[in-house]
Amino acid sequence: MDQVVFLSDDWIAALDEAAMGRTFATGTNGFLFIREVTNVARIAFTFEGGRLHVRRAADDLMGATLVSDYQTAAGLAVGQLRVQDCFETGSLRLRGPVRELVEHKELIRSLDDVFGEVRSRTVFDRSA
């Protein structure tokens, strides 16, 4: 399997492809959250019709957003950091309609399983 560089277009496409084979609860329709890595990438996770679509987010796209720097994002991606610890230290922040993230926290947590294969072939390159 080919390696993909963290936060690159190929990595985002791999996440989208991994999600294609999955069906999510219809109660998730219209749910959108954004993962923003400051000065590097904004990635939109959109649930529609029981499906998840992952794409690069436009700068003006608004939604519940998880924000961190690259180092924190990479640490979370490989399991070296815990989300709760990052919130407590302020290295991971929330912006926008936070209630939506709370309401869908189990769904967001389930994405670890969805994206496990992509994570196993992810490489990290700060210039991504």
C-alpha positions as a Markdown table, in Angstrom:
| # | Residue | x | y | z |
|---|---|---|---|---|
| 1 | Met | 0.0 | 0.0 | 0.0 |
| 2 | Asp | 1.2 | 3.4 | -0.8 |
| 3 | Gln | 2.2 | 5.9 | 1.9 |
| 4 | Val | 0.3 | 9.2 | 2.1 |
| 5 | Val | 1.7 | 12.4 | 3.6 |
| 6 | Phe | -0.3 | 13.7 | 6.6 |
| 7 | Leu | -2.7 | 16.5 | 5.6 |
| 8 | Ser | -1.8 | 16.3 | 1.9 |
| 9 | Asp | -4.4 | 16.1 | -0.9 |
| 10 | Asp | -3.6 | 12.4 | -1.3 |
| 11 | Trp | -4.2 | 11.8 | 2.4 |
| 12 | Ile | -7.5 | 13.6 | 2.4 |
| 13 | Ala | -8.5 | 11.6 | -0.7 |
| 14 | Ala | -7.5 | 8.4 | 1.2 |
| 15 | Leu | -9.7 | 9.4 | 4.1 |
| 16 | Asp | -12.6 | 10.0 | 1.7 |
| 17 | Glu | -12.1 | 6.7 | 0.1 |
| 18 | Ala | -12.0 | 4.9 | 3.4 |
| 19 | Ala | -15.3 | 6.4 | 4.4 |
| 20 | Met | -17.0 | 5.4 | 1.1 |
| 21 | Gly | -17.7 | 1.9 | 2.2 |
| 22 | Arg | -19.3 | 2.9 | 5.4 |
| 23 | Thr | -22.9 | 3.8 | 6.3 |
| 24 | Phe | -23.6 | 6.2 | 9.1 |
| 25 | Ala | -26.9 | 6.8 | 11.0 |
| 26 | Thr | -29.4 | 8.9 | 9.2 |
| 27 | Gly | -29.4 | 11.2 | 12.3 |
| 28 | Thr | -26.1 | 12.5 | 11.1 |
| 29 | Asn | -27.4 | 14.0 | 7.9 |
| 30 | Gly | -26.2 | 17.6 | 7.5 |
| 31 | Phe | -23.6 | 17.3 | 10.3 |
| 32 | Leu | -20.4 | 19.0 | 9.3 |
| 33 | Phe | -17.2 | 19.5 | 11.3 |
| 34 | Ile | -13.9 | 21.0 | 10.3 |
| 35 | Arg | -10.5 | 19.9 | 11.4 |
| 36 | Glu | -8.2 | 22.9 | 11.2 |
| 37 | Val | -4.4 | 22.7 | 11.5 |
| 38 | Thr | -3.2 | 26.3 | 11.8 |
| 39 | Asn | -1.4 | 27.6 | 8.7 |
| 40 | Val | -1.5 | 24.1 | 7.2 |
| 41 | Ala | -4.9 | 22.7 | 6.3 |
| 42 | Arg | -8.7 | 22.9 | 6.9 |
| 43 | Ile | -10.5 | 19.6 | 6.3 |
| 44 | Ala | -14.3 | 19.3 | 6.1 |
| 45 | Phe | -16.0 | 16.1 | 7.3 |
| 46 | Thr | -19.6 | 16.2 | 5.9 |
| 47 | Phe | -22.3 | 13.6 | 6.6 |
| 48 | Glu | -25.1 | 13.3 | 4.0 |
| 49 | Gly | -27.4 | 10.5 | 3.1 |
| 50 | Gly | -25.7 | 8.1 | 5.5 |
| 51 | Arg | -22.3 | 8.8 | 4.0 |
| 52 | Leu | -19.3 | 10.7 | 5.0 |
| 53 | His | -17.4 | 12.9 | 2.6 |
| 54 | Val | -13.9 | 14.3 | 3.4 |
| 55 | Arg | -12.5 | 17.2 | 1.5 |
| 56 | Arg | -10.3 | 20.2 | 1.8 |
| 57 | Ala | -12.5 | 23.0 | 3.4 |
| 58 | Ala | -12.8 | 26.4 | 1.8 |
| 59 | Asp | -11.6 | 29.3 | 4.0 |
| 60 | Asp | -15.1 | 30.6 | 4.3 |
| 61 | Leu | -16.8 | 27.3 | 5.2 |
| 62 | Met | -18.3 | 27.6 | 8.7 |
| 63 | Gly | -19.0 | 24.8 | 11.1 |
| 64 | Ala | -18.0 | 23.3 | 14.3 |
| 65 | Thr | -14.2 | 23.4 | 14.2 |
| 66 | Leu | -11.4 | 21.6 | 16.0 |
| 67 | Val | -8.3 | 23.8 | 15.8 |
| 68 | Ser | -4.6 | 22.9 | 16.7 |
| 69 | Asp | -1.1 | 23.4 | 15.4 |
| 70 | Tyr | 0.7 | 20.8 | 13.3 |
| 71 | Gln | 2.5 | 19.1 | 16.2 |
| 72 | Thr | -0.7 | 18.6 | 18.2 |
| 73 | Ala | -2.5 | 17.3 | 15.1 |
| 74 | Ala | 0.3 | 14.8 | 14.3 |
| 75 | Gly | 0.4 | 13.6 | 18.0 |
| 76 | Leu | -3.3 | 13.0 | 18.0 |
| 77 | Ala | -3.2 | 11.2 | 14.6 |
| 78 | Val | -0.7 | 8.6 | 15.9 |
| 79 | Gly | -2.1 | 8.3 | 19.4 |
| 80 | Gln | 0.8 | 9.9 | 21.2 |
| 81 | Leu | -1.6 | 12.6 | 22.6 |
| 82 | Arg | -5.1 | 12.3 | 24.1 |
| 83 | Val | -7.9 | 14.7 | 23.0 |
| 84 | Gln | -8.9 | 15.5 | 26.6 |
| 85 | Asp | -5.3 | 16.3 | 27.5 |
| 86 | Cys | -5.0 | 18.6 | 24.5 |
| 87 | Phe | -8.2 | 20.5 | 25.4 |
| 88 | Glu | -7.0 | 20.9 | 29.0 |
| 89 | Thr | -3.6 | 22.4 | 27.9 |
| 90 | Gly | -5.3 | 24.5 | 25.2 |
| 91 | Ser | -3.4 | 22.9 | 22.4 |
| 92 | Leu | -6.7 | 21.8 | 20.9 |
| 93 | Arg | -9.5 | 24.3 | 20.8 |
| 94 | Leu | -13.1 | 24.4 | 19.6 |
| 95 | Arg | -14.7 | 27.1 | 17.5 |
| 96 | Gly | -18.2 | 27.5 | 16.1 |
| 97 | Pro | -21.3 | 25.5 | 17.1 |
| 98 | Val | -19.6 | 23.4 | 19.8 |
| 99 | Arg | -22.9 | 21.8 | 20.8 |
| 100 | Glu | -22.9 | 19.9 | 17.4 |
| 101 | Leu | -19.6 | 18.3 | 18.3 |
| 102 | Val | -20.8 | 17.3 | 21.7 |
| 103 | Glu | -24.0 | 15.8 | 20.2 |
| 104 | His | -22.0 | 13.7 | 17.7 |
| 105 | Lys | -19.0 | 12.8 | 19.9 |
| 106 | Glu | -19.6 | 9.1 | 19.6 |
| 107 | Leu | -19.8 | 9.4 | 15.8 |
| 108 | Ile | -16.5 | 11.4 | 15.8 |
| 109 | Arg | -14.9 | 8.8 | 18.1 |
| 110 | Ser | -15.9 | 6.0 | 15.7 |
| 111 | Leu | -13.9 | 7.6 | 12.9 |
| 112 | Asp | -10.7 | 6.2 | 14.4 |
| 113 | Asp | -11.9 | 2.8 | 13.2 |
| 114 | Val | -13.0 | 4.1 | 9.8 |
| 115 | Phe | -9.6 | 5.7 | 9.2 |
| 116 | Gly | -7.3 | 3.1 | 10.7 |
| 117 | Glu | -6.0 | 1.8 | 7.4 |
| 118 | Val | -5.1 | 5.3 | 6.3 |
| 119 | Arg | -3.4 | 6.0 | 9.6 |
| 120 | Ser | -1.3 | 2.8 | 9.1 |
| 121 | Arg | 0.3 | 4.2 | 5.9 |
| 122 | Thr | 0.5 | 7.9 | 6.9 |
| 123 | Val | 3.9 | 9.6 | 7.0 |
| 124 | Phe | 4.6 | 13.0 | 8.4 |
| 125 | Asp | 6.3 | 15.8 | 6.6 |
| 126 | Arg | 6.1 | 19.3 | 8.1 |
| 127 | Ser | 6.1 | 20.8 | 4.6 |
| 128 | Ala | 2.8 | 19.1 | 3.6 |
